Amino acid sequence: MTVTAARRRAVIPLTVVSVLVASAALAGCGSQRDDDVYTVLNSSTDDSYHGWDAATLKRCSAKLGITIEQQSVPASQVMTKSLRMASSKSLPDVIQFDASEMPTFAEAGGLVDLKSLGLSTQDIPKGIVDFGSYKGTYYGAARTVNTLALFYNKDVLKKAGLDVPTTWAEMQETAKKLTQGKQYGIALSAGGAEDGVFQFTPFMWSNGGDETDLDSEQVAEALDYWKGLLKDGSLSKSTVNWTQADVNDQFMAGNAAMMINGPWQVETLNTKKSLHWGIAQIPVPKSGDDSVGPLGGAVLTVPKTGDTAREKTAAKIIGCMSSEKEQITYARNSWMVPANEKAAAIWRKEVPELDALADQVATARSRTAKVGAGWSSVSLALQSAFQSALTGQNSADALKKAQARATSGN
């Protein structure tokens, strides 16, 4: 989702966001700044990602003739840090938000329309444009995007004489056959955080379910499918506590023959040379259905500061960071998929082992496209439903409560 997948974030009332960002835009930049020094706030606290972004900003600094500095905080703190900076009239020039958080800042009136600053969406698929948009306005430019896929242990499946599953029935049957001793057939995250919701969306969406109608039959069927894997013993009961990082650990340790996860795990997977893994699209309810996963990743935004000259330069920084060349470089490092179609085509040829991931991205959806800033309420409601249903409650009953909670916003 973000550079290291989904993480728990604080849910901040929209009224608080609105007051803080409005005051920042009205008052302009309160602190004195060096005219040639610009700041990008991001969540690249991981050494690898921080280094990759530092190299990108060094190249863009040279290209634009300015100095661009990076300020990194944990993903869970990007929103709160941005609000503190808005309150003190010291907003950065560029903020990299997780795409699921961007609508909250946009709805409060805190972001500038990137198209009005000269940034184009040419060669960017509609789904990825929507990913960075709120109510039809393009606020966030993605460099790369990610989604989920089915990872499998090639040696384990080959030894068992099994093919990679493509439908729900095949995956349930395959997982059951591969469950032996300490090895479960499959691992996934169903924890009470955004990780679990991110992993549930492919099952919900591919079955025709929708985040605006959580108590529908289609959503209940998807949750019942997860319950069926638990009932078969193919899925560990610990799944309700696992993050996506935990799932990857189980797969690498040989405790799971397959897993649902994302490309941010590839760098770690490749450290175990004896592990021969493959990747495929997430199985669908029935043959011929589209496998619809969630688009994940971050978008680069320009916060409103009242300083139009700096905002225009901030857009040039984003244009450089999200150029085709920089997208390919970043994608090579991070194993994500370039947002630009031309860059993605080049990337596909370089990493054919992740071709299925690019196919999954082609049908992927933004979590906030339909509900905007209301996604946080939907996510919290689903998290509660998972915990209840996977520990014994009827799925339909759990989702009925979830829909009521999502509608009320509590």
Tab-separated table of C-alpha atoms in Angstrom:
chain	number	residue	atom	x	y	z
A	1	MET	CA	0.000	0.000	0.000
A	2	THR	CA	2.492	2.560	1.121
A	3	VAL	CA	6.157	1.733	0.739
A	4	THR	CA	5.866	-0.971	3.326
A	5	ALA	CA	2.178	-1.740	2.942
A	6	ALA	CA	-0.702	-0.601	5.085
A	7	ARG	CA	-0.135	0.655	8.595
A	8	ARG	CA	-2.424	1.757	11.411
A	9	ARG	CA	-3.249	5.439	11.161
A	10	ALA	CA	-4.952	7.878	13.439
A	11	VAL	CA	-8.473	8.822	12.347
A	12	ILE	CA	-8.758	12.610	12.613
A	13	PRO	CA	-12.159	14.332	12.451
A	14	LEU	CA	-12.682	16.221	9.191
A	15	THR	CA	-13.715	19.355	11.097
A	16	VAL	CA	-10.288	19.508	12.725
A	17	VAL	CA	-8.553	19.049	9.380
A	18	SER	CA	-10.735	21.728	7.769
A	19	VAL	CA	-9.997	24.375	10.395
A	20	LEU	CA	-6.245	23.800	10.314
A	21	VAL	CA	-5.768	23.666	6.554
A	22	ALA	CA	-8.083	26.617	5.965
A	23	SER	CA	-6.158	28.789	8.379
A	24	ALA	CA	-2.892	27.811	6.713
A	25	ALA	CA	-4.131	28.711	3.234
A	26	LEU	CA	-5.623	32.026	4.390
A	27	ALA	CA	-2.584	33.120	6.351
A	28	GLY	CA	-0.037	31.944	3.817
A	29	CYS	CA	3.438	30.828	4.812
A	30	GLY	CA	4.068	31.984	8.335
A	31	SER	CA	7.725	31.081	8.635
A	32	GLN	CA	10.609	32.585	6.696
A	33	ARG	CA	11.971	30.301	4.012
A	34	ASP	CA	14.986	30.228	1.773
A	35	ASP	CA	13.625	31.004	-1.684
A	36	ASP	CA	15.718	28.232	-3.254
A	37	VAL	CA	15.097	25.491	-0.655
A	38	TYR	CA	11.996	23.312	-0.978
A	39	THR	CA	10.725	20.529	1.262
A	40	VAL	CA	9.060	17.189	0.484
A	41	LEU	CA	7.325	15.487	3.417
A	42	ASN	CA	7.045	11.710	3.006
A	43	SER	CA	6.931	8.427	4.917
A	44	SER	CA	10.244	7.070	3.589
A	45	THR	CA	11.711	6.243	6.991
A	46	ASP	CA	12.982	2.858	5.795
A	47	ASP	CA	16.689	3.193	4.935
A	48	SER	CA	16.258	1.849	1.408
A	49	TYR	CA	13.330	4.074	0.504
A	50	HIS	CA	14.882	7.114	2.155
A	51	GLY	CA	18.017	6.586	0.087
A	52	TRP	CA	16.078	6.112	-3.154
A	53	ASP	CA	14.093	9.292	-2.553
A	54	ALA	CA	17.246	11.199	-1.617
A	55	ALA	CA	18.798	10.212	-4.950
A	56	THR	CA	15.643	11.252	-6.820
A	57	LEU	CA	15.550	14.640	-5.104
A	58	LYS	CA	19.234	15.203	-5.795
A	59	ARG	CA	18.642	14.649	-9.509
A	60	CYS	CA	15.543	16.863	-9.504
A	61	SER	CA	17.383	19.578	-7.566
A	62	ALA	CA	20.049	19.680	-10.258
A	63	LYS	CA	17.477	19.661	-13.050
A	64	LEU	CA	15.375	22.484	-11.558
A	65	GLY	CA	18.229	24.551	-10.152
A	66	ILE	CA	16.930	24.503	-6.580
A	67	THR	CA	17.586	22.581	-3.374
A	68	ILE	CA	14.973	19.981	-2.421
A	69	GLU	CA	15.123	18.525	1.073
A	70	GLN	CA	13.375	15.397	2.298
A	71	GLN	CA	11.592	15.184	5.629
A	72	SER	CA	10.483	11.657	6.522
A	73	VAL	CA	8.121	10.545	9.281
A	74	PRO	CA	6.384	7.180	9.866
A	75	ALA	CA	3.361	6.633	7.606
A	76	SER	CA	1.014	6.820	10.584
A	77	GLN	CA	2.270	10.345	11.309
A	78	VAL	CA	2.115	12.000	7.878
A	79	MET	CA	-1.399	13.384	8.411
A	80	THR	CA	-0.810	14.548	11.968
A	81	LYS	CA	2.554	16.084	11.017
A	82	SER	CA	0.921	17.899	8.105
A	83	LEU	CA	-1.784	19.279	10.396
A	84	ARG	CA	0.765	20.503	12.937
A	85	MET	CA	2.670	22.228	10.150
A	86	ALA	CA	-0.570	23.746	8.834
A	87	SER	CA	-1.330	25.042	12.324
A	88	SER	CA	2.104	26.685	12.580
A	89	LYS	CA	1.896	28.035	8.998
A	90	SER	CA	4.961	25.997	8.013
A	91	LEU	CA	3.555	23.513	5.498
A	92	PRO	CA	6.078	21.760	3.239
A	93	ASP	CA	5.994	22.379	-0.502
A	94	VAL	CA	5.071	18.797	-1.369
A	95	ILE	CA	3.322	16.204	0.790
A	96	GLN	CA	3.357	12.522	-0.102
A	97	PHE	CA	0.106	11.120	1.283
A	98	ASP	CA	-1.025	7.536	1.231
A	99	ALA	CA	-3.760	7.683	-1.415
A	100	SER	CA	-6.393	6.589	1.105
A	101	GLU	CA	-5.633	9.668	3.250
A	102	MET	CA	-5.385	12.254	0.502
A	103	PRO	CA	-9.189	12.802	0.186
A	104	THR	CA	-9.369	13.958	3.813
A	105	PHE	CA	-6.947	16.815	3.144
A	106	ALA	CA	-8.571	17.517	-0.230
A	107	GLU	CA	-12.099	17.677	1.189
A	108	ALA	CA	-10.892	20.204	3.747
A	109	GLY	CA	-9.722	22.427	0.890
A	110	GLY	CA	-6.050	21.980	1.644
A	111	LEU	CA	-4.707	20.857	-1.748
A	112	VAL	CA	-4.105	22.521	-5.103
A	113	ASP	CA	-5.496	21.095	-8.351
A	114	LEU	CA	-2.395	19.721	-10.083
A	115	LYS	CA	-3.816	20.288	-13.560
A	116	SER	CA	-4.160	24.004	-12.739
A	117	LEU	CA	-0.413	23.948	-12.049
A	118	GLY	CA	0.350	22.435	-15.447
A	119	LEU	CA	0.686	18.739	-14.588
A	120	SER	CA	-0.784	16.382	-17.186
A	121	THR	CA	-2.451	12.984	-16.817
A	122	GLN	CA	-1.502	11.891	-20.324
A	123	ASP	CA	-0.420	8.225	-20.509
A	124	ILE	CA	-1.768	7.570	-17.007
A	125	PRO	CA	-4.561	4.923	-16.857
A	126	LYS	CA	-7.937	6.210	-15.690
A	127	GLY	CA	-7.872	4.016	-12.601
A	128	ILE	CA	-4.615	5.616	-11.482
A	129	VAL	CA	-5.871	9.127	-12.285
A	130	ASP	CA	-8.922	8.352	-10.112
A	131	PHE	CA	-6.527	7.026	-7.466
A	132	GLY	CA	-5.046	10.534	-7.161
A	133	SER	CA	-8.330	12.403	-7.555
A	134	TYR	CA	-11.081	13.583	-5.257
A	135	LYS	CA	-14.531	14.448	-6.628
A	136	GLY	CA	-13.094	14.593	-10.120
A	137	THR	CA	-10.198	16.917	-9.323
A	138	TYR	CA	-6.645	15.660	-9.766
A	139	TYR	CA	-4.755	16.384	-6.548
A	140	GLY	CA	-2.219	13.567	-6.312
A	141	ALA	CA	0.365	12.277	-8.781
A	142	ALA	CA	1.496	8.686	-8.297
A	143	ARG	CA	5.017	7.629	-9.242
A	144	THR	CA	4.306	3.950	-8.794
A	145	VAL	CA	1.342	1.919	-7.619
A	146	ASN	CA	0.933	-1.504	-6.132
A	147	THR	CA	-1.748	-4.044	-5.493
A	148	LEU	CA	-2.071	-7.538	-4.089
A	149	ALA	CA	-1.397	-10.846	-5.794
A	150	LEU	CA	-1.170	-14.556	-5.015
A	151	PHE	CA	2.386	-15.612	-4.163
A	152	TYR	CA	3.119	-19.329	-4.179
A	153	ASN	CA	6.000	-21.674	-3.412
A	154	LYS	CA	6.883	-23.238	-6.758
A	155	ASP	CA	8.642	-26.240	-5.219
A	156	VAL	CA	5.764	-27.086	-2.877
A	157	LEU	CA	3.130	-26.948	-5.619
A	158	LYS	CA	5.312	-28.926	-8.027
A	159	LYS	CA	5.986	-31.651	-5.449
A	160	ALA	CA	2.252	-31.940	-4.791
A	161	GLY	CA	1.509	-32.036	-8.512
A	162	LEU	CA	-0.833	-29.050	-8.241
A	163	ASP	CA	-1.450	-26.157	-10.593
A	164	VAL	CA	-1.663	-22.544	-9.475
A	165	PRO	CA	-5.332	-21.951	-8.570
A	166	THR	CA	-7.383	-19.432	-10.543
A	167	THR	CA	-10.820	-19.715	-8.897
A	168	TRP	CA	-12.035	-19.663	-5.312
A	169	ALA	CA	-12.940	-23.348	-5.436
A	170	GLU	CA	-9.514	-24.255	-6.816
A	171	MET	CA	-7.749	-22.157	-4.182
A	172	GLN	CA	-9.734	-23.716	-1.345
A	173	GLU	CA	-9.060	-27.230	-2.668
A	174	THR	CA	-5.367	-26.522	-3.298
A	175	ALA	CA	-4.898	-24.891	0.115
A	176	LYS	CA	-6.522	-27.868	1.818
A	177	LYS	CA	-4.240	-30.336	0.026
A	178	LEU	CA	-1.145	-28.302	0.873
A	179	THR	CA	-1.979	-28.069	4.580
A	180	GLN	CA	0.369	-30.578	6.194
A	181	GLY	CA	2.158	-30.559	9.531
A	182	LYS	CA	3.228	-27.022	10.392
A	183	GLN	CA	2.514	-25.845	6.842
A	184	TYR	CA	-0.785	-24.128	6.141
A	185	GLY	CA	-2.106	-23.998	2.605
A	186	ILE	CA	-2.406	-20.238	2.549
A	187	ALA	CA	-1.675	-17.165	4.660
A	188	LEU	CA	-3.348	-13.765	4.562
A	189	SER	CA	-3.890	-10.807	6.842
A	190	ALA	CA	-7.290	-10.390	8.472
A	191	GLY	CA	-6.055	-8.263	11.344
A	192	GLY	CA	-7.901	-5.369	12.886
A	193	ALA	CA	-6.102	-2.705	10.855
A	194	GLU	CA	-6.002	-1.399	7.279
A	195	ASP	CA	-3.820	-4.384	6.284
A	196	GLY	CA	-6.781	-6.729	6.682
A	197	VAL	CA	-9.207	-4.458	4.856
A	198	PHE	CA	-6.751	-4.028	1.989
A	199	GLN	CA	-6.529	-7.819	1.704
A	200	PHE	CA	-10.291	-8.295	1.853
A	201	THR	CA	-11.127	-5.903	-0.986
A	202	PRO	CA	-10.083	-8.305	-3.835
A	203	PHE	CA	-12.498	-10.903	-2.483
A	204	MET	CA	-15.286	-8.369	-1.921
A	205	TRP	CA	-14.890	-6.573	-5.264
A	206	SER	CA	-14.277	-9.643	-7.424
A	207	ASN	CA	-17.516	-11.071	-6.045
A	208	GLY	CA	-19.469	-7.943	-6.935
A	209	GLY	CA	-19.495	-6.514	-3.419
A	210	ASP	CA	-19.169	-2.818	-2.734
A	211	GLU	CA	-17.935	-0.572	0.068
A	212	THR	CA	-21.172	1.425	-0.078
A	213	ASP	CA	-23.243	-1.676	0.770
A	214	LEU	CA	-21.312	-3.730	3.311
A	215	ASP	CA	-24.265	-5.861	4.363
A	216	SER	CA	-24.924	-7.160	0.847
A	217	GLU	CA	-24.997	-10.857	0.034
A	218	GLN	CA	-21.863	-10.484	-2.122
A	219	VAL	CA	-19.772	-9.092	0.739
A	220	ALA	CA	-21.059	-11.758	3.123
A	221	GLU	CA	-20.113	-14.481	0.619
A	222	ALA	CA	-16.572	-13.099	0.438
A	223	LEU	CA	-16.246	-13.109	4.224
A	224	ASP	CA	-17.751	-16.598	4.379
A	225	TYR	CA	-15.087	-17.714	1.910
A	226	TRP	CA	-12.401	-16.618	4.363
A	227	LYS	CA	-14.283	-18.430	7.134
A	228	GLY	CA	-14.303	-21.565	4.988
A	229	LEU	CA	-10.515	-21.502	4.728
A	230	LEU	CA	-10.337	-21.265	8.512
A	231	LYS	CA	-12.827	-24.093	8.968
A	232	ASP	CA	-10.787	-26.324	6.645
A	233	GLY	CA	-7.681	-25.626	8.698
A	234	SER	CA	-5.991	-24.246	5.583
A	235	LEU	CA	-5.684	-20.831	7.185
A	236	SER	CA	-4.165	-20.254	10.614
A	237	LYS	CA	-6.423	-18.883	13.332
A	238	SER	CA	-3.654	-16.343	13.943
A	239	THR	CA	-4.668	-14.636	10.705
A	240	VAL	CA	-6.861	-12.288	12.767
A	241	ASN	CA	-3.696	-10.888	14.329
A	242	TRP	CA	-1.340	-10.901	11.345
A	243	THR	CA	-0.129	-7.881	9.444
A	244	GLN	CA	1.025	-8.278	5.849
A	245	ALA	CA	4.620	-8.386	7.135
A	246	ASP	CA	3.653	-11.284	9.430
A	247	VAL	CA	2.120	-13.112	6.473
A	248	ASN	CA	5.365	-12.732	4.534
A	249	ASP	CA	7.345	-14.069	7.491
A	250	GLN	CA	5.131	-17.173	7.581
A	251	PHE	CA	5.585	-17.762	3.859
A	252	MET	CA	9.356	-17.365	4.039
A	253	ALA	CA	9.566	-19.690	7.034
A	254	GLY	CA	7.780	-22.449	5.115
A	255	ASN	CA	4.678	-22.196	7.287
A	256	ALA	CA	2.460	-21.326	4.318
A	257	ALA	CA	2.526	-22.679	0.770
A	258	MET	CA	0.725	-19.633	-0.675
A	259	MET	CA	0.020	-16.114	0.506
A	260	ILE	CA	-1.842	-12.962	-0.461
A	261	ASN	CA	0.632	-10.092	-0.428
A	262	GLY	CA	2.162	-7.250	-2.385
A	263	PRO	CA	5.357	-6.361	-4.253
A	264	TRP	CA	6.809	-4.505	-1.272
A	265	GLN	CA	7.730	-7.974	0.040
A	266	VAL	CA	9.833	-8.944	-2.996
A	267	GLU	CA	13.072	-7.423	-1.731
A	268	THR	CA	12.765	-9.501	1.451
A	269	LEU	CA	11.665	-12.642	-0.405
A	270	ASN	CA	14.747	-12.470	-2.599
A	271	THR	CA	17.056	-12.597	0.413
A	272	LYS	CA	16.174	-16.285	0.800
A	273	LYS	CA	17.846	-17.859	-2.206
A	274	SER	CA	16.412	-21.314	-1.528
A	275	LEU	CA	12.854	-19.989	-1.798
A	276	HIS	CA	11.526	-20.290	-5.336
A	277	TRP	CA	8.380	-18.230	-5.465
A	278	GLY	CA	5.961	-17.349	-8.215
A	279	ILE	CA	3.194	-14.804	-8.527
A	280	ALA	CA	-0.292	-14.933	-10.040
A	281	GLN	CA	-3.494	-12.933	-10.028
A	282	ILE	CA	-5.741	-13.460	-7.017
A	283	PRO	CA	-8.278	-16.235	-7.731
A	284	VAL	CA	-11.831	-15.197	-8.594
A	285	PRO	CA	-15.257	-16.603	-7.610
A	286	LYS	CA	-15.704	-18.312	-10.970
A	287	SER	CA	-13.708	-18.675	-14.159
A	288	GLY	CA	-13.998	-15.634	-16.405
A	289	ASP	CA	-14.510	-13.105	-13.590
A	290	ASP	CA	-12.178	-10.133	-13.328
A	291	SER	CA	-9.732	-10.207	-10.435
A	292	VAL	CA	-10.251	-6.753	-8.964
A	293	GLY	CA	-7.660	-5.763	-6.410
A	294	PRO	CA	-7.019	-2.530	-4.510
A	295	LEU	CA	-4.649	0.102	-5.820
A	296	GLY	CA	-2.134	0.983	-3.167
A	297	GLY	CA	0.656	3.453	-2.871
A	298	ALA	CA	1.253	7.125	-2.313
A	299	VAL	CA	0.521	10.293	-4.232
A	300	LEU	CA	2.473	13.542	-4.376
A	301	THR	CA	0.388	16.615	-3.570
A	302	VAL	CA	0.830	20.384	-3.362
A	303	PRO	CA	-0.691	21.818	-0.158
A	304	LYS	CA	-2.299	25.251	-0.314
A	305	THR	CA	-0.003	27.779	1.325
A	306	GLY	CA	-1.127	30.998	-0.306
A	307	ASP	CA	2.255	31.342	-2.023
A	308	THR	CA	1.375	30.735	-5.678
A	309	ALA	CA	4.972	31.016	-6.897
A	310	ARG	CA	6.156	28.256	-4.569
A	311	GLU	CA	3.131	26.125	-5.448
A	312	LYS	CA	4.073	26.321	-9.136
A	313	THR	CA	7.631	25.255	-8.332
A	314	ALA	CA	6.279	22.452	-6.127
A	315	ALA	CA	4.369	21.183	-9.164
A	316	LYS	CA	7.626	21.151	-11.147
A	317	ILE	CA	9.195	19.066	-8.371
A	318	ILE	CA	6.313	16.588	-8.638
A	319	GLY	CA	6.654	16.596	-12.426
A	320	CYS	CA	10.310	15.658	-12.110
A	321	MET	CA	9.744	13.016	-9.431
A	322	SER	CA	6.955	11.405	-11.460
A	323	SER	CA	8.623	11.618	-14.866
A	324	GLU	CA	8.845	8.404	-16.907
A	325	LYS	CA	12.570	8.036	-16.211
A	326	GLU	CA	12.211	8.550	-12.464
A	327	GLN	CA	9.202	6.212	-12.309
A	328	ILE	CA	11.177	3.404	-13.913
A	329	THR	CA	14.132	3.987	-11.576
A	330	TYR	CA	11.880	3.996	-8.522
A	331	ALA	CA	9.985	0.920	-9.727
A	332	ARG	CA	13.222	-1.006	-10.285
A	333	ASN	CA	14.202	-0.334	-6.684
A	334	SER	CA	10.847	-0.847	-5.002
A	335	TRP	CA	9.318	-3.573	-7.231
A	336	MET	CA	6.219	-1.400	-7.623
A	337	VAL	CA	4.495	-0.793	-10.979
A	338	PRO	CA	5.106	2.554	-12.747
A	339	ALA	CA	1.979	4.714	-12.939
A	340	ASN	CA	2.736	5.898	-16.473
A	341	GLU	CA	1.693	3.386	-19.172
A	342	LYS	CA	4.827	3.909	-21.276
A	343	ALA	CA	7.076	3.482	-18.248
A	344	ALA	CA	5.099	0.400	-17.155
A	345	ALA	CA	5.607	-1.209	-20.583
A	346	ILE	CA	9.388	-0.859	-20.238
A	347	TRP	CA	9.240	-2.140	-16.643
A	348	ARG	CA	7.266	-5.248	-17.676
A	349	LYS	CA	10.066	-6.303	-20.010
A	350	GLU	CA	12.671	-5.859	-17.283
A	351	VAL	CA	10.829	-7.895	-14.627
A	352	PRO	CA	8.750	-10.531	-16.460
A	353	GLU	CA	8.416	-12.479	-13.202
A	354	LEU	CA	6.058	-9.731	-11.984
A	355	ASP	CA	3.994	-9.587	-15.174
A	356	ALA	CA	0.939	-10.919	-13.333
A	357	LEU	CA	1.201	-8.001	-10.930
A	358	ALA	CA	0.975	-5.520	-13.791
A	359	ASP	CA	-2.117	-7.378	-15.046
A	360	GLN	CA	-3.627	-7.122	-11.561
A	361	VAL	CA	-2.933	-3.376	-11.477
A	362	ALA	CA	-4.771	-2.981	-14.803
A	363	THR	CA	-8.080	-3.972	-13.169
A	364	ALA	CA	-7.378	-2.552	-9.707
A	365	ARG	CA	-9.547	0.071	-7.987
A	366	SER	CA	-8.973	2.955	-5.618
A	367	ARG	CA	-10.433	2.417	-2.163
A	368	THR	CA	-11.577	6.033	-1.944
A	369	ALA	CA	-13.050	6.441	-5.450
A	370	LYS	CA	-16.633	5.923	-4.260
A	371	VAL	CA	-16.608	7.020	-0.630
A	372	GLY	CA	-13.812	9.597	-0.579
A	373	ALA	CA	-12.896	10.732	2.920
A	374	GLY	CA	-15.523	8.305	4.238
A	375	TRP	CA	-13.146	5.403	3.584
A	376	SER	CA	-11.727	5.608	7.113
A	377	SER	CA	-15.188	4.866	8.554
A	378	VAL	CA	-15.696	1.983	6.109
A	379	SER	CA	-12.294	0.560	6.987
A	380	LEU	CA	-12.875	0.684	10.744
A	381	ALA	CA	-16.284	-0.938	10.300
A	382	LEU	CA	-14.847	-3.776	8.221
A	383	GLN	CA	-12.020	-4.326	10.682
A	384	SER	CA	-14.552	-4.861	13.442
A	385	ALA	CA	-16.590	-7.203	11.212
A	386	PHE	CA	-13.537	-9.383	10.491
A	387	GLN	CA	-12.688	-9.772	14.135
A	388	SER	CA	-16.268	-10.791	14.945
A	389	ALA	CA	-16.983	-13.064	11.988
A	390	LEU	CA	-13.658	-14.894	11.958
A	391	THR	CA	-13.973	-15.686	15.648
A	392	GLY	CA	-17.463	-17.128	15.412
A	393	GLN	CA	-20.146	-14.541	14.635
A	394	ASN	CA	-22.404	-14.920	11.616
A	395	SER	CA	-20.947	-12.975	8.683
A	396	ALA	CA	-24.239	-11.353	7.704
A	397	ASP	CA	-24.824	-10.137	11.271
A	398	ALA	CA	-21.300	-8.778	11.587
A	399	LEU	CA	-21.589	-6.941	8.275
A	400	LYS	CA	-25.001	-5.511	9.161
A	401	LYS	CA	-23.380	-3.861	12.178
A	402	ALA	CA	-20.474	-2.782	9.986
A	403	GLN	CA	-22.800	-1.035	7.528
A	404	ALA	CA	-24.564	0.792	10.344
A	405	ARG	CA	-21.212	1.881	11.761
A	406	ALA	CA	-19.888	3.024	8.379
A	407	THR	CA	-23.086	5.002	7.696
A	408	SER	CA	-22.960	6.747	11.070
A	409	GLY	CA	-19.255	7.505	10.667
A	410	ASN	CA	-18.469	6.190	14.147
